[in-house]
Coordinates of C-alpha atoms in Angstrom, one line a residue:
X262 CA 126.7 119.7 99.8
X263 CA 125.1 116.3 100.5
X264 CA 122.9 117.2 103.4
X265 CA 121.7 120.4 101.5
X266 CA 120.7 118.3 98.3
X267 CA 118.9 115.6 100.4
X268 CA 116.9 118.4 102.6
X269 CA 115.8 120.1 99.3
X270 CA 114.3 116.7 97.9
X271 CA 112.7 116.3 101.4
X272 CA 111.1 119.6 101.4
X273 CA 110.0 119.6 97.6
X274 CA 106.6 118.4 96.9
X275 CA 106.9 115.6 94.3
X276 CA 105.6 111.9 93.9
X277 CA 107.4 109.7 96.4
X278 CA 108.8 107.2 93.6
X279 CA 110.4 110.5 92.2
X280 CA 111.7 111.8 95.6
X281 CA 113.6 108.3 96.2
X282 CA 115.1 108.0 92.9
X283 CA 116.6 111.6 93.3
X284 CA 118.1 110.3 96.7
X285 CA 119.7 107.2 95.4
X286 CA 121.1 109.4 92.3
X287 CA 122.5 112.1 94.8
X288 CA 123.8 109.2 96.9
X289 CA 125.6 107.7 93.7
X290 CA 127.2 111.0 92.8
X291 CA 128.2 111.6 96.5
X292 CA 129.8 108.3 97.3
X293 CA 131.1 108.0 93.5
X294 CA 130.0 104.6 93.2
X295 CA 128.8 102.3 90.6
X296 CA 125.3 101.6 92.0
X297 CA 123.0 102.7 94.6
X298 CA 119.8 100.6 95.6
X299 CA 117.0 101.1 98.1
X300 CA 115.2 97.7 98.5
X301 CA 112.1 97.0 100.7
X302 CA 111.6 94.1 102.9
X303 CA 108.5 92.0 102.1
X304 CA 108.0 88.7 103.7
X305 CA 111.8 87.7 103.8
X306 CA 112.1 89.1 100.1
X307 CA 113.9 92.2 99.3
X308 CA 112.3 94.1 96.2
X309 CA 114.2 97.0 94.6
X310 CA 112.3 100.2 95.0
X311 CA 114.7 102.8 93.4
X312 CA 118.0 102.2 91.9
X313 CA 120.8 103.9 90.1
X314 CA 123.5 102.3 88.5
X315 CA 122.2 98.9 87.5
X316 CA 120.8 97.5 84.6
X317 CA 117.2 97.8 84.0
X318 CA 116.4 93.9 84.4
X319 CA 117.6 94.4 88.2
X320 CA 114.3 96.0 89.0
X321 CA 112.5 93.0 88.5
X322 CA 114.7 90.9 90.7
X323 CA 113.3 89.7 94.0
X324 CA 116.1 88.8 96.4
X325 CA 115.2 85.9 98.9
X326 CA 117.1 86.6 102.0
X327 CA 118.0 83.0 102.5
X328 CA 119.8 82.9 99.1
X329 CA 121.6 86.1 99.5
X330 CA 124.2 86.2 102.8
X331 CA 125.2 89.9 102.2
X332 CA 121.7 91.4 102.2
X333 CA 121.0 89.1 105.3
X334 CA 123.9 90.4 107.0
X335 CA 122.8 93.9 106.2
X336 CA 119.5 93.2 107.8
X337 CA 120.8 91.8 110.9
X338 CA 123.0 94.8 111.8
X339 CA 121.5 98.0 112.9
X340 CA 125.0 99.9 111.9
X341 CA 126.5 100.3 108.4
X342 CA 128.3 97.2 107.1
X343 CA 131.5 97.3 104.6
X344 CA 132.1 94.1 103.0
X345 CA 135.7 93.9 102.0
X346 CA 136.7 93.5 98.3
X347 CA 137.9 89.6 98.8
X348 CA 134.8 88.8 100.7
X349 CA 133.7 85.1 99.9
X350 CA 130.2 86.0 100.0
X351 CA 128.5 86.5 96.7
X352 CA 127.1 90.3 95.8
X353 CA 123.4 90.0 94.4
X354 CA 124.4 92.8 91.9
X355 CA 127.5 90.5 90.5
X356 CA 127.1 91.3 86.8
X357 CA 124.5 93.7 87.0
X358 CA 126.1 97.2 87.1
X359 CA 125.3 99.2 84.2
X360 CA 128.8 100.9 83.7
X361 CA 130.8 98.0 83.4
X362 CA 132.6 96.9 80.2
X363 CA 131.1 94.3 78.0
X364 CA 132.2 91.3 80.1
X365 CA 130.3 90.6 83.3
X366 CA 132.4 91.7 86.4
X367 CA 131.9 91.0 90.2
X368 CA 131.4 93.8 92.6
X369 CA 134.5 94.5 94.3
X370 CA 133.4 97.2 97.1
X371 CA 130.2 97.0 98.8
X372 CA 128.7 98.5 101.7
X373 CA 124.8 99.1 103.0
X374 CA 122.6 99.7 105.9
X375 CA 119.3 98.4 107.1
X376 CA 116.5 101.2 107.2
X377 CA 113.7 101.1 110.4
X378 CA 110.9 103.0 110.4
X379 CA 108.9 102.9 113.9
X380 CA 111.3 100.7 115.3
X381 CA 110.4 97.8 112.6
X382 CA 112.6 97.1 109.8
X383 CA 111.6 98.3 106.4
X384 CA 114.5 97.2 104.0
X385 CA 118.1 98.1 103.1
X386 CA 120.1 100.6 101.3
X387 CA 123.1 99.3 99.4
X388 CA 126.1 101.0 97.6
X389 CA 128.4 99.0 95.2
X390 CA 131.4 99.5 93.0
X391 CA 133.6 97.9 90.6
X392 CA 136.7 99.3 91.9
X393 CA 138.3 98.1 95.2
X394 CA 138.7 100.8 97.8
X395 CA 135.7 103.1 96.7
X396 CA 134.5 103.1 100.2
X397 CA 136.5 103.9 103.2
X398 CA 136.0 104.2 107.0
X399 CA 134.8 107.8 106.7
X400 CA 132.3 106.5 104.2
X401 CA 130.7 104.4 106.6
X402 CA 130.2 107.0 109.0
X403 CA 128.5 109.3 106.4
X404 CA 126.3 106.2 105.3
X405 CA 125.2 105.9 108.8
X406 CA 124.5 109.6 109.4
X407 CA 122.5 110.0 105.7
X408 CA 120.7 106.6 106.3
X409 CA 118.2 109.0 108.6
X410 CA 117.4 111.4 105.7
X411 CA 116.7 108.0 103.6
X412 CA 114.2 106.6 106.5
X413 CA 112.5 110.3 106.5
X414 CA 112.0 110.2 102.8
X415 CA 110.3 106.8 103.0
X416 CA 108.3 107.9 105.9
X417 CA 107.0 110.9 104.2
X418 CA 106.2 109.0 101.2
X419 CA 104.1 106.5 103.2
X420 CA 102.1 109.5 105.0
X421 CA 101.4 110.7 101.5
X422 CA 100.1 107.6 100.2
X423 CA 97.8 107.0 103.4
X424 CA 96.4 110.5 102.8
X425 CA 95.4 109.7 99.3
X426 CA 93.9 106.4 100.3
X427 CA 91.8 108.3 102.8
X428 CA 90.8 110.7 100.6
X429 CA 89.7 108.2 97.8
X430 CA 87.6 106.4 100.8
X431 CA 90.0 103.1 100.0
X432 CA 90.2 100.3 102.7
X433 CA 93.8 99.9 102.1
X434 CA 96.7 102.4 101.5
X435 CA 99.4 101.3 99.2
X436 CA 101.6 100.1 102.4
X437 CA 99.3 97.1 103.2
X438 CA 100.3 94.2 105.3
X439 CA 102.4 91.7 103.1
X440 CA 101.7 88.1 102.8
X441 CA 103.3 85.3 101.0
X442 CA 100.6 85.2 98.6
X443 CA 101.3 88.8 97.6
X444 CA 104.6 88.1 96.7
X445 CA 103.8 85.1 94.4
X446 CA 101.3 87.1 92.8
X447 CA 102.9 90.5 92.2
X448 CA 102.2 92.4 88.9
X449 CA 105.8 93.4 87.8
X450 CA 106.2 96.2 85.6
X451 CA 107.0 99.8 85.1
X452 CA 105.4 100.6 81.8
X453 CA 102.5 103.4 81.5
X454 CA 100.2 100.5 80.0
X455 CA 100.6 98.8 83.3
X456 CA 100.2 101.6 85.4
X457 CA 97.1 102.7 83.6
X458 CA 95.6 99.3 84.0
X459 CA 96.2 99.2 87.7
X460 CA 95.0 102.6 88.5
X461 CA 91.7 101.7 86.9
X462 CA 91.9 98.2 88.6
X463 CA 92.3 100.1 91.8
X464 CA 89.4 102.2 91.3
X465 CA 86.8 99.3 90.2
X466 CA 88.1 97.3 93.2
X467 CA 86.3 98.7 95.7
X468 CA 83.0 98.9 93.6
X469 CA 82.0 95.1 94.0
X470 CA 80.9 94.8 90.5
X471 CA 81.5 92.0 88.1
X472 CA 84.9 92.6 86.2
X473 CA 85.6 90.8 83.0
X474 CA 89.3 90.8 82.2
X475 CA 90.2 90.8 78.5
X476 CA 93.6 89.6 76.9
X477 CA 95.4 87.3 74.8
X478 CA 96.8 83.9 76.3
X479 CA 99.7 84.5 78.7
X480 CA 99.1 88.1 79.8
X481 CA 98.6 87.2 83.3
X482 CA 94.9 87.8 83.6
X483 CA 94.9 85.6 86.6
X484 CA 97.6 88.0 88.6
X485 CA 95.1 90.8 87.7
X486 CA 92.1 88.9 89.2
X487 CA 94.0 88.2 92.4
X488 CA 95.2 91.9 92.9
X489 CA 91.5 92.9 92.2
X490 CA 90.6 90.6 94.9
X491 CA 93.3 92.1 97.4
X492 CA 92.3 95.4 96.9
X493 CA 88.6 94.9 97.5
X494 CA 86.5 94.8 100.4
X495 CA 86.5 91.1 100.4
X496 CA 90.1 90.5 100.6
X497 CA 89.9 88.8 104.0
X498 CA 87.3 86.2 102.5
X499 CA 88.3 83.6 100.1
X500 CA 89.1 84.0 96.4
X501 CA 88.2 80.7 94.1
X502 CA 89.6 79.9 90.9
X503 CA 87.6 77.9 88.4
X504 CA 89.1 77.0 84.9
X505 CA 86.1 76.7 83.1
X506 CA 88.0 75.3 79.9
X507 CA 88.7 72.4 82.1
X508 CA 85.3 71.5 83.3
X509 CA 83.6 68.7 81.4
X510 CA 80.0 69.6 80.7
X511 CA 78.6 66.7 82.6
X512 CA 80.4 67.6 85.8
X513 CA 80.4 71.4 85.3
X514 CA 77.1 71.9 87.1
X515 CA 78.0 69.9 90.2
X516 CA 81.5 71.6 90.1
X517 CA 80.1 75.1 90.2
X518 CA 76.8 74.6 92.2
X519 CA 77.3 71.5 94.2
X520 CA 75.0 68.6 94.4
X521 CA 72.6 66.4 96.8
X522 CA 73.0 62.8 97.4
X523 CA 71.6 60.8 94.8
X524 CA 71.5 63.5 92.3
X525 CA 73.3 60.9 90.0
X526 CA 75.2 57.7 90.1
X527 CA 77.9 58.1 92.4
X528 CA 76.7 61.1 94.4
X529 CA 76.7 59.3 97.9
X530 CA 76.5 62.6 100.0
X531 CA 75.8 66.1 99.6
X532 CA 78.7 68.2 98.1
X533 CA 78.8 72.1 98.0
X534 CA 80.4 73.6 95.0
X535 CA 82.7 76.5 94.0
X536 CA 79.9 79.1 94.8
X537 CA 79.7 78.1 98.2
X538 CA 83.4 78.0 98.7
X539 CA 83.5 81.5 97.6
X540 CA 80.7 82.7 99.7
X541 CA 81.4 86.2 101.1
X542 CA 84.5 86.2 98.7
X543 CA 85.3 86.3 95.0
X544 CA 84.9 83.4 92.3
X545 CA 87.2 83.9 89.3
X546 CA 85.9 82.3 86.2
X547 CA 88.9 81.9 83.8
X548 CA 88.1 81.2 80.1
X549 CA 84.5 81.9 80.9
X550 CA 83.8 81.8 77.0
X551 CA 84.1 78.0 77.4
X552 CA 81.2 77.7 79.5
X553 CA 78.5 75.4 77.9
X554 CA 75.2 77.3 77.2
X555 CA 73.1 75.1 79.8
X556 CA 75.6 76.4 82.6
X557 CA 75.4 79.9 81.4
X558 CA 71.7 80.2 82.2
X559 CA 72.5 78.9 85.9
X560 CA 75.2 81.4 86.1
X561 CA 73.0 84.2 85.1
X562 CA 70.4 83.4 87.8
X563 CA 73.1 83.9 90.4
X564 CA 74.3 87.3 88.8
X565 CA 70.6 88.1 88.8
X566 CA 69.3 87.0 92.2
X567 CA 72.4 85.8 94.1
X568 CA 70.7 82.2 94.4
X569 CA 72.3 78.9 93.3
X570 CA 70.4 75.6 93.1
X571 CA 72.3 72.2 93.8
X572 CA 72.1 69.5 91.2
X573 CA 69.3 67.2 92.1
X574 CA 67.7 69.8 94.6
X575 CA 64.6 72.0 94.2
X576 CA 65.7 74.3 96.8
X577 CA 67.7 77.5 96.4
X578 CA 70.5 78.8 98.4
X579 CA 71.6 82.3 98.9
X580 CA 75.3 83.4 98.3
X581 CA 77.1 86.6 98.4
X582 CA 79.5 86.2 96.0
X583 CA 81.7 88.6 93.7
X584 CA 82.4 87.5 90.1
X585 CA 85.4 88.1 88.3
X586 CA 85.7 86.5 84.6
X587 CA 88.4 86.6 82.3
X588 CA 88.8 85.3 78.6
X589 CA 90.8 85.4 75.6
X590 CA 87.9 85.1 73.4
X591 CA 85.7 87.8 71.5
X592 CA 82.6 87.4 73.7
X593 CA 80.8 89.6 71.4
X594 CA 81.6 87.6 68.3
X595 CA 80.3 84.5 70.3
X596 CA 77.3 86.4 71.3
X597 CA 76.5 86.8 67.4
X598 CA 77.4 83.3 66.9
X599 CA 74.8 82.2 69.7
X600 CA 77.5 80.2 71.5
X601 CA 77.3 82.9 74.4
X602 CA 74.2 84.4 76.0
X603 CA 73.9 88.0 75.2
X604 CA 72.3 88.3 78.7
X605 CA 75.3 86.7 80.4
X606 CA 77.6 88.8 78.7
X607 CA 76.1 92.1 79.7
X608 CA 76.0 90.9 83.3
X609 CA 79.7 89.9 83.4
X610 CA 81.3 92.9 81.4
X611 CA 79.7 95.5 83.6
X612 CA 83.2 96.5 83.9
X613 CA 85.5 95.2 81.2
X614 CA 89.2 95.6 81.7
X615 CA 91.6 95.0 78.9
X616 CA 95.2 93.6 80.0
X617 CA 97.9 95.0 77.4
X618 CA 100.0 92.3 75.7
X619 CA 103.6 92.2 76.3
X620 CA 104.5 93.8 72.8
X621 CA 102.8 97.1 74.3
X622 CA 104.9 97.0 77.4
X623 CA 108.2 97.7 75.8
X624 CA 109.5 99.0 79.1
X625 CA 108.6 95.9 81.1
X626 CA 110.2 93.2 78.9
X627 CA 113.7 93.6 80.7
X628 CA 112.1 94.2 84.0
X629 CA 110.2 90.9 83.5
X630 CA 113.2 89.0 82.4
X631 CA 115.1 89.9 85.5
X632 CA 112.3 88.4 87.6
X633 CA 112.7 85.2 85.9
X634 CA 116.6 85.3 85.6
X635 CA 116.6 85.7 89.4
X636 CA 113.9 82.9 89.8
X637 CA 116.1 80.5 87.6
X638 CA 119.4 81.6 89.3
X639 CA 117.9 80.3 92.5
X640 CA 116.4 77.2 91.1
X641 CA 119.5 76.0 89.4
X642 CA 122.0 76.9 92.2
X643 CA 123.9 79.8 90.2
X644 CA 126.1 82.5 91.7
X645 CA 124.6 85.2 89.1
X646 CA 123.0 84.8 85.8
X647 CA 122.4 87.8 83.6
X648 CA 121.3 88.8 79.8
X649 CA 124.2 90.0 77.7
X650 CA 123.5 93.4 76.1
X651 CA 122.9 91.6 72.8
X652 CA 120.5 89.2 74.3
X653 CA 118.7 92.0 75.8
X654 CA 118.5 93.6 72.5
X655 CA 116.9 90.6 71.0
X656 CA 114.2 90.2 73.8
X657 CA 113.3 93.8 73.3
X658 CA 112.9 93.2 69.4
X659 CA 110.8 90.0 69.6
X660 CA 107.1 90.5 69.6
X661 CA 106.1 87.8 72.2
X662 CA 102.9 86.3 70.8
X663 CA 102.9 84.0 73.8
X664 CA 103.2 87.2 76.1
X665 CA 104.5 86.9 79.6
X666 CA 104.2 83.3 79.8
X667 CA 106.4 82.7 76.9
X668 CA 109.1 85.0 78.0
X669 CA 109.1 83.0 81.3
X670 CA 109.6 80.0 79.4
X671 CA 112.4 81.3 77.0
X672 CA 114.5 82.6 80.1
X673 CA 113.9 79.2 82.0
X674 CA 115.1 77.2 78.7
X675 CA 118.1 79.7 77.8
X676 CA 119.2 79.1 81.9
X677 CA 119.1 75.4 81.6
X678 CA 120.9 75.4 78.2
X679 CA 123.5 77.7 79.9
X680 CA 123.9 75.2 82.3
X681 CA 124.2 72.2 80.1
X682 CA 126.9 73.9 78.4
X683 CA 129.2 73.1 81.4
X684 CA 129.4 76.7 83.0
X685 CA 130.8 76.7 86.5
X686 CA 128.0 77.6 89.1
X687 CA 130.3 80.0 90.7
X688 CA 131.0 82.2 87.6
X689 CA 128.8 85.0 86.5
X690 CA 126.9 83.5 83.8
X691 CA 125.5 85.3 80.5
X692 CA 123.0 84.3 78.4
X693 CA 123.7 84.9 74.7
X694 CA 121.0 85.8 72.0
X695 CA 121.3 82.2 70.2
X696 CA 120.3 80.6 73.6
X697 CA 116.9 82.4 73.3
X698 CA 116.3 80.5 70.4
X699 CA 113.9 83.5 69.2
X700 CA 112.6 84.1 65.7
X701 CA 114.4 87.7 65.5
X702 CA 117.3 88.9 63.4
X703 CA 119.7 91.4 65.2
X704 CA 119.9 94.3 62.5
X705 CA 122.8 94.0 60.4
X706 CA 125.5 96.4 59.6
X707 CA 124.0 97.4 56.2
X708 CA 120.6 98.3 57.7
X709 CA 122.1 100.8 60.0
X710 CA 123.0 103.5 57.5
X711 CA 122.8 103.4 53.5
X712 CA 124.4 106.7 53.8
X713 CA 127.3 105.7 55.9
X714 CA 130.5 105.2 53.6
X715 CA 132.0 102.9 56.5
X716 CA 129.0 100.7 57.2
X717 CA 130.7 97.5 56.3
X718 CA 132.4 95.5 58.9
X719 CA 136.1 95.7 59.1
X720 CA 137.9 93.2 57.1
X721 CA 140.0 91.8 60.0
X722 CA 138.5 88.9 61.9
X723 CA 136.2 89.6 64.3
X724 CA 134.6 87.5 67.0
X725 CA 130.6 87.3 67.1
X726 CA 130.5 89.7 70.2
X727 CA 132.8 92.3 68.6
X728 CA 130.8 92.2 65.4
X729 CA 127.6 92.8 67.3
X730 CA 129.1 95.7 69.2
X731 CA 130.2 97.3 65.9
X732 CA 126.8 96.9 64.2
X733 CA 125.0 98.6 67.3
X734 CA 127.6 101.5 67.1
X735 CA 127.0 101.8 63.5
X736 CA 123.0 101.8 64.0
X737 CA 123.1 104.5 66.9
X738 CA 125.6 106.6 64.9
X739 CA 123.3 106.4 61.9
X740 CA 119.9 107.0 63.7
X741 CA 121.6 110.0 65.7
X742 CA 122.6 111.6 62.4
X743 CA 119.1 111.1 60.8
X744 CA 117.5 112.6 64.0
X745 CA 119.8 115.6 64.5
X746 CA 121.5 114.1 67.5
X747 CA 118.0 113.6 69.4
X748 CA 118.7 110.6 71.4
X749 CA 114.7 110.2 72.1
X750 CA 114.0 110.4 68.4
X751 CA 116.9 108.1 68.0
X752 CA 115.5 105.7 70.6
X753 CA 112.2 105.7 69.0
X754 CA 113.3 104.8 65.7
X755 CA 115.6 101.9 66.9
X756 CA 112.5 100.6 68.8
X757 CA 114.6 101.0 72.1
X758 CA 113.5 102.5 75.6
X759 CA 115.4 105.6 75.9
X760 CA 117.1 104.6 78.8
X761 CA 118.2 101.5 77.4
X762 CA 119.9 103.3 74.4
X763 CA 121.9 105.7 76.8
X764 CA 123.1 102.7 78.9
X765 CA 124.2 100.8 75.4
X766 CA 125.8 103.8 74.1
X767 CA 127.8 104.2 77.6
X768 CA 128.8 100.4 77.3
X769 CA 129.7 100.7 73.9
X770 CA 131.9 103.9 74.7
X771 CA 130.0 106.4 72.5
X772 CA 129.2 108.9 75.5

């Protein structure tokens, strides 16, 4: 039965991501386990590609092999491996299974297998369960057999991606060679807003035009600049970063264009500038709206003629540089105020690309939080760290004026607070809403439904956790009643992602 279902997925024309997601869902049903995950190996780091049965924030986690012995063990073997329920090796998904009760629980049964394409290790497939004895010797044999179907599905997806890349005339297919920089500069997100920006970015990457990245402070404009360079024809040349806001006016010209010996007091030798360093590659001008007017005129000449003039020299030098600029300011308003040159603005904004703020990326908040949780888990030496369901609700309701940078700081601060409270580093640690210190109120029971006669909390003494869960149940029930039992409409009213609402309802025993 499993074989027929998997073959049907392989033969059906569908996006690669959908095919892989269907595959892990089928495997989870067949093995009747808590979670199945497909992880891709990228420079000694495993990245979730398709998961079923894990909390949403697990998608944002990046598992460094040196920090996760179970995953390293799977990759070191070409055969399926099962870990006994009392294995001393911590499981990377401890506390992250979606169907567990309110308390965070460790994984008690686990097996997995490494995946190979053309004799090269691609990644791993893992299966986990809360119930000991879920996997048997027969399960190991079955997993070994069906790993071939998984490898086939991945290969089909790669071939489809390569064909699309060739049709679009792109230098790189989606399956590009990995580097450490690529891991560190990854843009994490699954929201429609981010997918739209990345699609646009891939199109403009090969055009070699100036690009102006627009967005609020903290949205990650530098990451998008790095991705733009990586996808361009100049990816094998340098990307040079310049923070225009940190350039004193007296040094800005020398820093950007260089100087000759004797140009000013202390100039004891010729010095090349950032444009020389970026020759053949890309120059990223962050906070370009901060540049002094005198420097703006010289920058305009480079854009017009591809020439720079070193400070103190009367000669021009040819440079071949692509400009990517970024700002959180309204440059049009600055042009009106005559603090930014109109001609330079039009040169830089040949292709303006707005980066969406985090509050418009609702689907990504939990994923990004998971990414930062895993970073802090490793940094603080913890076995496992997660958000409690109430804390996840809090981060989804907060508006994030500081965007991704603020989210990173909030998660890091909460993790340190958790450690300062004296938790055991070998426990599964849960961050509660009060540790986030966010200016957000979880809805009260009274808000859940004015129509509900039993909306008030029970009179008996409840813990904070029980009170919050009671509130959540009442709010979901009331939203469903107002929306004729439509889960999608209820999720929209409650300002929750639909999948998160279903998971929350399951955890609360409503499904």
